[in-house]
Coordinates of C-alpha atoms in Angstrom, one line a residue:
Chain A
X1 CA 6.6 -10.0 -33.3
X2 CA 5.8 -13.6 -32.8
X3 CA 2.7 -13.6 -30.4
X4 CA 0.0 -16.0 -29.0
X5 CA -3.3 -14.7 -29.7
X6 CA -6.1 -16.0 -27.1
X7 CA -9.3 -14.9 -28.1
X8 CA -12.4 -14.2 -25.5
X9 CA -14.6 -16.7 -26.7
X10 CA -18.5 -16.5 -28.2
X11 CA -19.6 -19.8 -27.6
X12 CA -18.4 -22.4 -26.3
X13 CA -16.4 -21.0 -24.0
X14 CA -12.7 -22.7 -23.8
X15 CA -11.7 -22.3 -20.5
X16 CA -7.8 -22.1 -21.3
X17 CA -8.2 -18.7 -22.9
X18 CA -10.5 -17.4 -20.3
X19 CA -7.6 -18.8 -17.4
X20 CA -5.4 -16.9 -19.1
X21 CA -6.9 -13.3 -19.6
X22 CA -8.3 -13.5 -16.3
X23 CA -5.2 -14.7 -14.8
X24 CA -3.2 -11.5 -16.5
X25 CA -5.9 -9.0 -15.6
X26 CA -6.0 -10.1 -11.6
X27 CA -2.0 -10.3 -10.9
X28 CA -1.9 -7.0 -13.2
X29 CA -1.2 -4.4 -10.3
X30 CA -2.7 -1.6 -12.3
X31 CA -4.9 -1.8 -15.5
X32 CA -5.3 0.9 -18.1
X33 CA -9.2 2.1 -18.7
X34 CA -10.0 3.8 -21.9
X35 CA -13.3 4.8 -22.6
X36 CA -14.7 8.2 -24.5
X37 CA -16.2 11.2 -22.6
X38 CA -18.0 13.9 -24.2
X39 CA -16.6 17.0 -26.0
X40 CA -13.0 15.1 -26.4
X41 CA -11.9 14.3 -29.7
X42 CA -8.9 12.0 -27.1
X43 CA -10.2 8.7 -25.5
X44 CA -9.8 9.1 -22.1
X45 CA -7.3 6.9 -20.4
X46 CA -6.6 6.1 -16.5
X47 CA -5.1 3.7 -14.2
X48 CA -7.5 1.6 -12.3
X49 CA -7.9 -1.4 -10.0
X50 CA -10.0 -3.9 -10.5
X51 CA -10.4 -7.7 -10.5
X52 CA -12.1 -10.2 -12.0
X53 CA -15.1 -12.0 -10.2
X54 CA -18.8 -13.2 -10.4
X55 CA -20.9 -11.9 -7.7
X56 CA -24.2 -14.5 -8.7
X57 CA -21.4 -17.5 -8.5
X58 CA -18.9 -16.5 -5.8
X59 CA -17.4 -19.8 -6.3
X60 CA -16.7 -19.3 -10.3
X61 CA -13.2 -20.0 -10.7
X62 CA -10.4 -18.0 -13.4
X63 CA -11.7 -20.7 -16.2
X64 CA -15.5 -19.1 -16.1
X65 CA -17.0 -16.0 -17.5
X66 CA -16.7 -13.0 -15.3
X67 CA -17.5 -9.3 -14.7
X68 CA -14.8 -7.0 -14.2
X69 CA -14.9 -4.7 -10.8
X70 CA -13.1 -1.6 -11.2
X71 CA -12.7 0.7 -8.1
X72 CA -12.9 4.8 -8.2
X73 CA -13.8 7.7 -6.7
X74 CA -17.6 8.4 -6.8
X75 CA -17.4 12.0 -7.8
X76 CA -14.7 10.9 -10.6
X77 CA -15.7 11.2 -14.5
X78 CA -16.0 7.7 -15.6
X79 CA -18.0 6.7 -12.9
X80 CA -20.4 10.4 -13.7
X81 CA -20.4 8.8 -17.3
X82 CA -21.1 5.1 -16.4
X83 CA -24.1 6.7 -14.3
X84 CA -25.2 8.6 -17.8
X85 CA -25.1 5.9 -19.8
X86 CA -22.8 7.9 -22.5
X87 CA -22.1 6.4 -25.8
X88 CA -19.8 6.7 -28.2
X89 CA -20.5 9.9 -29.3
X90 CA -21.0 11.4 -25.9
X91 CA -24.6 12.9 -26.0
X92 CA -26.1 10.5 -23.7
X93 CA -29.5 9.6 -25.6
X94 CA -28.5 6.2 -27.0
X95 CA -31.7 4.8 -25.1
X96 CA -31.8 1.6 -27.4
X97 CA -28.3 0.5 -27.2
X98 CA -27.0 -2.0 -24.2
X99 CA -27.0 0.4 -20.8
X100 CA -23.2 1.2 -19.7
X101 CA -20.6 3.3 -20.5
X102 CA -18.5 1.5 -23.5
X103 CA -15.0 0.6 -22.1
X104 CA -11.7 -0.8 -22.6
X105 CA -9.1 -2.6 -19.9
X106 CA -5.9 -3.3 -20.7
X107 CA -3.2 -5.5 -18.3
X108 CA 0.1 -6.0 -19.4
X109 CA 3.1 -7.9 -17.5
X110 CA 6.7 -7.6 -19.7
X111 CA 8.6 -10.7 -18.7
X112 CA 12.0 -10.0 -20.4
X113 CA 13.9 -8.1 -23.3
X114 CA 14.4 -10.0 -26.5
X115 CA 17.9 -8.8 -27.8
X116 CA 18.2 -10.3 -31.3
X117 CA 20.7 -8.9 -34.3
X118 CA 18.9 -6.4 -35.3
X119 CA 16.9 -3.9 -33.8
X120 CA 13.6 -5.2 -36.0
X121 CA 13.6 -8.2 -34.7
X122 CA 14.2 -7.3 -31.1
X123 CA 11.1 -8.3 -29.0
X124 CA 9.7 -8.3 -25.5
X125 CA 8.6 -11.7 -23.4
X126 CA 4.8 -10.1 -22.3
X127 CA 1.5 -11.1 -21.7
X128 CA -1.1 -9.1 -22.4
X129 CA -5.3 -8.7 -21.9
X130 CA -7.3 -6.7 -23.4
X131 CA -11.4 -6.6 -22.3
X132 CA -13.8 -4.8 -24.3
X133 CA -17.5 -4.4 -22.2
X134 CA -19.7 -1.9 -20.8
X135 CA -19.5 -0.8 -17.3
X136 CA -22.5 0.4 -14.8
X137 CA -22.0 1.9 -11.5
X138 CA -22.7 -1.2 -8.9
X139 CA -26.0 0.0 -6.5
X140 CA -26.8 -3.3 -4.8
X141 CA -25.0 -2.7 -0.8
X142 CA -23.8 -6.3 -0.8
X143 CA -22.8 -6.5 -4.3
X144 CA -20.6 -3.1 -3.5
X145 CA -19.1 -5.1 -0.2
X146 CA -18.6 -7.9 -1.8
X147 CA -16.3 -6.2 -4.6
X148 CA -14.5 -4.0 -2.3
X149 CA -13.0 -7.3 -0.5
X150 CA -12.5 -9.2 -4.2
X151 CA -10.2 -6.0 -5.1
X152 CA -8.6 -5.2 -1.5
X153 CA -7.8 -9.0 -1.4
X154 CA -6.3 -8.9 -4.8
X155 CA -4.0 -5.8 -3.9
X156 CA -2.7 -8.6 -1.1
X157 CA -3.8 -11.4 -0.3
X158 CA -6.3 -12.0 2.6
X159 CA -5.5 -8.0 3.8
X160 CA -9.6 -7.4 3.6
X161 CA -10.2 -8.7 6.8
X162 CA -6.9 -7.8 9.2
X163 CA -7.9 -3.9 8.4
X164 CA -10.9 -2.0 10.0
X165 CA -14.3 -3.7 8.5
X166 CA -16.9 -2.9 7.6
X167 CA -16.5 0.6 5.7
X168 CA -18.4 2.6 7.8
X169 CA -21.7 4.0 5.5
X170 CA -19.6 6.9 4.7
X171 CA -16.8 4.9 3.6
X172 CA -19.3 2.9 1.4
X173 CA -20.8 6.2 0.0
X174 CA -17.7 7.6 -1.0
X175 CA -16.4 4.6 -2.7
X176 CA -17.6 3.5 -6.1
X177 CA -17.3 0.1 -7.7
X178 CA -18.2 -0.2 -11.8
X179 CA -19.7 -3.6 -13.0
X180 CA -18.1 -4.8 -16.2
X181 CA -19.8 -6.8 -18.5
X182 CA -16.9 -8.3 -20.7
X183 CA -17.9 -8.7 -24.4
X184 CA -15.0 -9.3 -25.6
X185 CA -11.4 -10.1 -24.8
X186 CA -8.1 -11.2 -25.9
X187 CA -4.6 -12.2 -24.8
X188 CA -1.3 -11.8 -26.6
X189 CA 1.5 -13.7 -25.0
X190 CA 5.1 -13.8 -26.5
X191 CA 7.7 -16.5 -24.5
X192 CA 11.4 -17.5 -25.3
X193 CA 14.7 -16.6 -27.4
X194 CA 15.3 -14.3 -30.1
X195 CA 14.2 -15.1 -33.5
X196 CA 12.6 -13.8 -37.0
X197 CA 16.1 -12.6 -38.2
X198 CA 16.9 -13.1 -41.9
X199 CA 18.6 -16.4 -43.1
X200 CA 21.8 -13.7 -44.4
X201 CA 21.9 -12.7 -40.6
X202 CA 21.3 -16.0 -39.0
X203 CA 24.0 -17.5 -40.8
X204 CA 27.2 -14.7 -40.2
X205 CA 29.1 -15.9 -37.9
X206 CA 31.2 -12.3 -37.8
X207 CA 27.8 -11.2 -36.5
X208 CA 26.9 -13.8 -34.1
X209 CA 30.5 -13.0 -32.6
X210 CA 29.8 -9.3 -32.3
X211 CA 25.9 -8.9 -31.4
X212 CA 24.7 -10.4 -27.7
X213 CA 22.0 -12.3 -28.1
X214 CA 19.5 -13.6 -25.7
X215 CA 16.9 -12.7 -23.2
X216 CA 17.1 -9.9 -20.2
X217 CA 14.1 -11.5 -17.8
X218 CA 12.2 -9.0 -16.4
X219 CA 9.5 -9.0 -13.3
X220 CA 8.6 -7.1 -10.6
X221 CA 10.4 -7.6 -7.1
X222 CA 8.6 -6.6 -3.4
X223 CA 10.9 -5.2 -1.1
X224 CA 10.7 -5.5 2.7
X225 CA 7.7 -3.9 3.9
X226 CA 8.5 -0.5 5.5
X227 CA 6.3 0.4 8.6
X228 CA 4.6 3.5 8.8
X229 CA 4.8 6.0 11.4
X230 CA 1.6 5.2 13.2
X231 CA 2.2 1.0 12.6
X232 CA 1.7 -0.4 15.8
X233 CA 2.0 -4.3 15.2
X234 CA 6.0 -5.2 15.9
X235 CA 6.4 -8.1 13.3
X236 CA 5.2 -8.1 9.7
X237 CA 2.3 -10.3 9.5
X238 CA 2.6 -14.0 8.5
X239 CA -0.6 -13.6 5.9
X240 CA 1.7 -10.4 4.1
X241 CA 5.0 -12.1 4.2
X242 CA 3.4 -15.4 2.6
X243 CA 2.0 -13.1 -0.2
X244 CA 4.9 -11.4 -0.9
X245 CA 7.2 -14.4 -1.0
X246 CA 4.0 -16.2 -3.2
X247 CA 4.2 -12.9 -5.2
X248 CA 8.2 -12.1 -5.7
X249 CA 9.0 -16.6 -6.3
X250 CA 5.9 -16.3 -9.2
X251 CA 7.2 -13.3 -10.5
X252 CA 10.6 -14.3 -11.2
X253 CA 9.6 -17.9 -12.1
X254 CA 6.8 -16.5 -14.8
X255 CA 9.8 -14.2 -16.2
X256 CA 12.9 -17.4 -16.4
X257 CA 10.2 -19.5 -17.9
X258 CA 9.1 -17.2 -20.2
X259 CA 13.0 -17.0 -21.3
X260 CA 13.1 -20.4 -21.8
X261 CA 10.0 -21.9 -23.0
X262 CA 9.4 -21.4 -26.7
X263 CA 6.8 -20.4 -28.2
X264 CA 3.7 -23.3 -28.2
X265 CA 1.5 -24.0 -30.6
X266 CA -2.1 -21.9 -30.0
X267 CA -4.3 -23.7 -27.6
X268 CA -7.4 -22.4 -28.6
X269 CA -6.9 -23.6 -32.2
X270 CA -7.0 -27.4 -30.1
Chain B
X1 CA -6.5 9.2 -3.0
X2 CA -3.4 12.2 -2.2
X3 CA -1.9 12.8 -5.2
X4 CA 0.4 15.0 -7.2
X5 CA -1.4 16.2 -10.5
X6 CA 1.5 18.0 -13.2
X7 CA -0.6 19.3 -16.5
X8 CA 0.9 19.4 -19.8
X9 CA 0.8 22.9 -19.7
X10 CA -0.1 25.3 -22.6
X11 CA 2.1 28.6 -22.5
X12 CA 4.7 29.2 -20.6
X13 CA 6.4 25.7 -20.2
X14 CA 7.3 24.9 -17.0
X15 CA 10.4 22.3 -17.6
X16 CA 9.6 20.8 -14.0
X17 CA 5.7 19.4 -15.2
X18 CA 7.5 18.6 -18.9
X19 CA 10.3 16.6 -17.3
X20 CA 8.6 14.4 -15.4
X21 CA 5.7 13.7 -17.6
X22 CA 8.5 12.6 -20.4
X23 CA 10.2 10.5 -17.9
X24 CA 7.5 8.6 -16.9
X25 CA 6.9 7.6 -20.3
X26 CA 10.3 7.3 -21.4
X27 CA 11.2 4.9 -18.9
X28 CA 8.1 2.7 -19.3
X29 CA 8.7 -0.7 -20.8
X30 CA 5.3 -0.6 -22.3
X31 CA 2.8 2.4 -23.1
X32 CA -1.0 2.1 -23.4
X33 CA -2.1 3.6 -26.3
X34 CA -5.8 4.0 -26.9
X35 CA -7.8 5.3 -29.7
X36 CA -11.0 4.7 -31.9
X37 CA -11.4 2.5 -34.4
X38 CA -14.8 2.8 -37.1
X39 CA -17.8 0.9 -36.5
X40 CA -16.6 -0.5 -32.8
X41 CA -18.4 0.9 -29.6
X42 CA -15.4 0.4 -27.8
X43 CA -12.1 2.6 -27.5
X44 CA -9.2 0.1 -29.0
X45 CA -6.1 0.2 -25.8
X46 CA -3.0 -1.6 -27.1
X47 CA 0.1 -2.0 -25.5
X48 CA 2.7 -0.3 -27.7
X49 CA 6.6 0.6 -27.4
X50 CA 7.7 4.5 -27.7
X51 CA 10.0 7.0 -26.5
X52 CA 9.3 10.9 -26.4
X53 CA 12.3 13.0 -28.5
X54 CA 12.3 16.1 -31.2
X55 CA 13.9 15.1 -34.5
X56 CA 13.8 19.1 -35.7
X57 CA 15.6 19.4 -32.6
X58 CA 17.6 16.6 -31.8
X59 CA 19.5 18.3 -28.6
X60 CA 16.2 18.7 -26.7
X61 CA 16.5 17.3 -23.1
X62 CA 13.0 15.8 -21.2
X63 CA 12.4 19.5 -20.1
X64 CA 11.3 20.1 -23.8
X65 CA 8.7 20.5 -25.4
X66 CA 8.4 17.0 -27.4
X67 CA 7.0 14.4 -29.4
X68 CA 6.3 11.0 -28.7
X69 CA 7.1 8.7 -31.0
X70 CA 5.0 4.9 -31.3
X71 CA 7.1 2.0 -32.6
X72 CA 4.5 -0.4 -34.7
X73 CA 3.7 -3.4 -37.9
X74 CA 3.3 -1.2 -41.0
X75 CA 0.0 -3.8 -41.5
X76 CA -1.5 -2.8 -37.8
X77 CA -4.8 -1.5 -37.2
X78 CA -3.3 1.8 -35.7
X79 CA -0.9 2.4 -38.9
X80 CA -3.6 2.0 -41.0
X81 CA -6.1 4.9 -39.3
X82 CA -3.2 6.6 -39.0
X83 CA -2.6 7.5 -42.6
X84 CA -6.5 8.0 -42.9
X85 CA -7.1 10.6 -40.2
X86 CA -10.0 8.6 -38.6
X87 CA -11.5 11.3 -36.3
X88 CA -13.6 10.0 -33.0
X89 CA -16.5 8.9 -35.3
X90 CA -14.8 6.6 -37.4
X91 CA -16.0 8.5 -40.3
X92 CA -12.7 9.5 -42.1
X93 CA -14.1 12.1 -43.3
X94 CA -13.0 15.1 -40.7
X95 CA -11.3 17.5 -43.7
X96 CA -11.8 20.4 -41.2
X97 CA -10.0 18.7 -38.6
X98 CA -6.3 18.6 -37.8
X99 CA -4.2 15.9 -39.5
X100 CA -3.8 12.6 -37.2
X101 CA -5.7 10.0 -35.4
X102 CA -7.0 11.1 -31.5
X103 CA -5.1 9.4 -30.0
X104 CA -4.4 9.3 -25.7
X105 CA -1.1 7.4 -24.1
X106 CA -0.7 6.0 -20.9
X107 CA 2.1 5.0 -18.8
X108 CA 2.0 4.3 -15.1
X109 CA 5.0 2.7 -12.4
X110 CA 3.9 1.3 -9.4
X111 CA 6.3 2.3 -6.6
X112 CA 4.6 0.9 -4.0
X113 CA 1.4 -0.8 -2.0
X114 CA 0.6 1.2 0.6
X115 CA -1.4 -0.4 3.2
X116 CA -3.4 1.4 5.4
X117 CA -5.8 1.0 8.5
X118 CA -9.1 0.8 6.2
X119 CA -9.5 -0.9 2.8
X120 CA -10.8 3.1 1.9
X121 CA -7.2 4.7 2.6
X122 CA -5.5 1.7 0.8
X123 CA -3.9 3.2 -2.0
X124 CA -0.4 2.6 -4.2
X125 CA 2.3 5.0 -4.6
X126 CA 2.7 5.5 -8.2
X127 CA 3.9 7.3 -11.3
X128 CA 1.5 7.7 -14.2
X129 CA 1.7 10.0 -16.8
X130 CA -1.3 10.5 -19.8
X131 CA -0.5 12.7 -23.0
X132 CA -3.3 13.4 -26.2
X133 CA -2.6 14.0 -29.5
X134 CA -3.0 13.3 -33.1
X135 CA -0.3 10.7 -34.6
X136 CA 0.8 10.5 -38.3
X137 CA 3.2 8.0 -40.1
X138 CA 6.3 9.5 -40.5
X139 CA 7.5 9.1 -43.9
X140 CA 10.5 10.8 -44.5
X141 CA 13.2 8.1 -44.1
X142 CA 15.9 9.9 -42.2
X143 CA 13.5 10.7 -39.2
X144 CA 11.8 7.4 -39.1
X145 CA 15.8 6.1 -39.0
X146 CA 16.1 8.8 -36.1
X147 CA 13.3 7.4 -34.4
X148 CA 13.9 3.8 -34.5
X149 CA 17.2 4.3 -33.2
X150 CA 15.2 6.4 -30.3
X151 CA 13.1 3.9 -29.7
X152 CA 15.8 0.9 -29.9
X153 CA 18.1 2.8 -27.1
X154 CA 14.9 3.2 -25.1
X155 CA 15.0 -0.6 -24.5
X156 CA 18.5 -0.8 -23.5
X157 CA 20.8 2.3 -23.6
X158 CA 23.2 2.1 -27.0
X159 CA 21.9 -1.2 -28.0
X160 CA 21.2 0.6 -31.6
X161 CA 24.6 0.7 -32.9
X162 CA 25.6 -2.7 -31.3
X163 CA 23.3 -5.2 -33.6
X164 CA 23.3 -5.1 -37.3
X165 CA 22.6 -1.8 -38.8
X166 CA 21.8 0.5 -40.7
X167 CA 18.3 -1.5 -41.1
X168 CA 17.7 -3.0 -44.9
X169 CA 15.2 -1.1 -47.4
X170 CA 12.9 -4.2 -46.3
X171 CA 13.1 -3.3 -42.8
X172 CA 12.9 0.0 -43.1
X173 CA 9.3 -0.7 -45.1
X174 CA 8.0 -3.2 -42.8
X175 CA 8.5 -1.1 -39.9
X176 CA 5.9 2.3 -39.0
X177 CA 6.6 4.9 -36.7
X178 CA 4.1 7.0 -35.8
X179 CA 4.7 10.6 -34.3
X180 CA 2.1 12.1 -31.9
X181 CA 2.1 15.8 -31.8
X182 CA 1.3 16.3 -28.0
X183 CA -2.2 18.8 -27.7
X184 CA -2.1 17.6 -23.9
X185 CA -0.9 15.8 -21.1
X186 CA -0.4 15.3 -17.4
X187 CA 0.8 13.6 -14.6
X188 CA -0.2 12.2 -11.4
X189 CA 2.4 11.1 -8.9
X190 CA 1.7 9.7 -4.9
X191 CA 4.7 9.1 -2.5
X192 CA 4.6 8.5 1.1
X193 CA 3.6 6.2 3.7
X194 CA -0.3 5.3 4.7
X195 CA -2.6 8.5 5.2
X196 CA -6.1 9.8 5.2
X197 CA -7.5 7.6 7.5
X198 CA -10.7 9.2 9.8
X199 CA -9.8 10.5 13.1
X200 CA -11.5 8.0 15.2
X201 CA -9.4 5.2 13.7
X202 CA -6.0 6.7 13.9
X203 CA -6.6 7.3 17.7
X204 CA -7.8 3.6 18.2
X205 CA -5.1 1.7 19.6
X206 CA -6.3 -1.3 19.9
X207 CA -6.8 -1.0 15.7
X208 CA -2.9 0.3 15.8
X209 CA -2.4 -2.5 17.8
X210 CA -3.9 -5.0 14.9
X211 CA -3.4 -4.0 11.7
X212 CA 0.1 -3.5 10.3
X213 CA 0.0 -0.3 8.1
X214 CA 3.5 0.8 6.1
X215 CA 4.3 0.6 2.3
X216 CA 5.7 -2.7 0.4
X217 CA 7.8 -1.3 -1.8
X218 CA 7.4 -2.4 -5.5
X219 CA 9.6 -2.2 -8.7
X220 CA 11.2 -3.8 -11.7
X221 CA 13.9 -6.1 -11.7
X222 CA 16.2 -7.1 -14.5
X223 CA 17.0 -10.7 -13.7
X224 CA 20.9 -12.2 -15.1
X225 CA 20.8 -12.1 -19.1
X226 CA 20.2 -15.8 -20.6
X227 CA 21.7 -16.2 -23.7
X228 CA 20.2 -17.4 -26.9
X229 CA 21.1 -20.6 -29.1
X230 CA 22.6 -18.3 -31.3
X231 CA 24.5 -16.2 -29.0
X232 CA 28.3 -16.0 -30.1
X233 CA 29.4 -13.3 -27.7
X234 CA 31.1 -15.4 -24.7
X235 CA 30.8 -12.2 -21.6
X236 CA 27.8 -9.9 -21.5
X237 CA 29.0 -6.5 -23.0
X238 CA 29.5 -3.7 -21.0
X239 CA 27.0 -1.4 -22.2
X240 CA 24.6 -3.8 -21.2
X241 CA 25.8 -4.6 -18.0
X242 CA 25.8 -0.8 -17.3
X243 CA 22.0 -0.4 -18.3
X244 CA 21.0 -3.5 -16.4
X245 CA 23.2 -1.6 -13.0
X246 CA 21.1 1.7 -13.9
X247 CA 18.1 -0.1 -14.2
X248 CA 18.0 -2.1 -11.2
X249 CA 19.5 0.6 -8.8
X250 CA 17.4 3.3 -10.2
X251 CA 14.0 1.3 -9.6
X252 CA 14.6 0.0 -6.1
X253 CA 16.3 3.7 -5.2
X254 CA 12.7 5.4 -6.4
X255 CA 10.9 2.9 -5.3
X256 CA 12.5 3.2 -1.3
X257 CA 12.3 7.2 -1.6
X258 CA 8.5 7.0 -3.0
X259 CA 7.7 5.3 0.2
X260 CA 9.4 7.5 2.3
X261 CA 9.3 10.8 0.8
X262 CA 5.8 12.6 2.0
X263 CA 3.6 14.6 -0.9
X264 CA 4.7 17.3 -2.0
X265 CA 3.1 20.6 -2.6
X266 CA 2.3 20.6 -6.1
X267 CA 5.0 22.3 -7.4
X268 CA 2.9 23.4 -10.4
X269 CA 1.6 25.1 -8.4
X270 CA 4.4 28.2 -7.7

């Protein structure tokens, strides 16, 4: 499969690779958390939210080094284990290692179907993040806040403060919020038509005539919203309808141009 | 978070927990796969392509008790563990263990944001399945044939026997499949509209009166195929025409009934 590989950078850090893994991880809608609890021979693995963020530099933008925030239940495994320090091996004594539970996150967005001649060298369009770092259970009140809004706000837009804020302390116990210290990362990206088929296949035309070729774009749509029962506000509000038309126009924009655009050259090899 | 949890169970099957665990993952573009690799701290998480099925008993239906097969680079990382049975320490050297790396799968549709009076009771309606088991490269040529044919139609529906095939001996060796004997699995599913929110703000009016609450319905949508430069097939076919229809009716119709379909009991449960 013809990819793009970005690499999380040592240092210097190149702020096109960074952009772009962050970028994937905050519109990903869910990310995938692997990390290894005790007595399993299986890596646990679990849909999360989470975004990206600095809490010391607020004003950091998608090009700078950042911590992931992932949000879970405070009673839930992972967030027992990140409190435990747990290692690899699960007995919770690695005192001289880095503090934090070892984890993996995982965003991936699949932008089309790459229909080629044969199924080997079918494809998909996709981007895809992977961060490697170790996560510990966020104690500082404002820190905690702070988070809860980064990932509300990145769920939609602005929605942190037309709900009921502040949590009340009991909302704030309840809800847990890991710090991720990224240590490593990487993006995969694969963009435009089919190709990688053998010359003997490229070049028969009784082929061509009989296989379709070409790209099926694929993105995610949001539909009208659909009131609940105890929804008391008559129209939808402007800030939601702006983030859903910002969210359905990317969507199907990212997934055409990933069609259409061929594969560049690597940027971090500039 | 309300939710719907369906085990993989041990003995008896129900086909109910079965069926919908294998349908979340067969109609997944991508799966997360996660396992450990020697000498890292972290859990590996990749996205992968894969489809469950039973090639000693080809006639199964998703009710079944199946495997799940992983379409990957004979050259990966994964392939290569694989055929070494790395156990969880990396050491290669589990003899007493069962053939197979540990490996855990993850595959998770987002129906739906479901916004709610309180950042706390925001949640997502969602489909996400997780199995465990220990994957080996299959060698013997007819199933691996079976299975990339599987995994091919799990893409688009009879796309297999429309592109050039049977695949050449070069093909066939450049290509691994990898079949996970499932030890475990489950599912957690969440439908409905906004819920869970304290008493004292679901009698507030003035909050009713302020915060829209309902559910944005989310799903996948297969854009207008875009043919390639060397497309010679002058109509889209049929069979893909029909898939893209299924596809596209099938996510916004689950997608609409998530958000307006309350939990269920867990039917596990009877």
């Amino acid at each position: 499969m013809p990819s793009q590989t970005l690499e999380y950078p040592k240092q210097p850090y190149t702020s096109y690779s960074l952009e772009t893994i962050h970028h994937i991880i905050n519109t990903s809608p869910v990310l995938h958390v692997s990390f290894n609890a005790p007595d399993s021979p299986f890596p646990t693995i679990l849909p999360m939210i989470g975004q990206m963020g600095s809490y010391s530099r607020p004003s950091a933008d998608t090009g700078d080094v950042l911590d992931l925030y992932l949000h879970g239940y405070v009673s839930s495994q992972i967030m027992n284990l990140a409190r435990g320090n747990w290692g690899k091996d699960g007995d919770g004594a690695e005192s001289n290692e880095e503090p934090g539970l070892p984890l993996s996150v995982a965003a991936t967005h699949v932008d089309g179907l790459v229909l080629s001649l044969t199924p080997n060298s079918h494809s998909y369009n996709y981007r895809s993040a992977v961060v490697f770092g170790r996560a510990v259970p966020v104690t500082d009140a404002a820190e905690k806040l702070w988070a809860m809004e980064l990932i509300t706000n990145g769920v939609v837009h602005d929605r942190w403060r037309h709900t009921r804020v502040p949590p009340t302390p009991a909302e704030m116990q309840s809800t847990a919020v890991l710090r991720v210290a990224v240590a490593a990362g990487s993006a995969k990206i694969r963009t435009g038509m089919p190709g990688g088929e053998s010359r003997a296949d490229a070049g028969d035309p009784a082929l061509a005539a009989r296989v379709w070729t070409g790209v099926v774009p694929l993105h995610l749509v949001a539909e009208e919203p659909l009131p609940g029962p105890g929804n008391g506000v008559a129209q939808v509000p402007a800030y939601l309808r702006d983030y859903m038309a910002d969210f359905n126009n990317h969507a199907k924009k990212t997934a055409l141009e990933a069609a259409t655009t061929p594969m560049k050259p690597n940027p971090s090899a500039k």
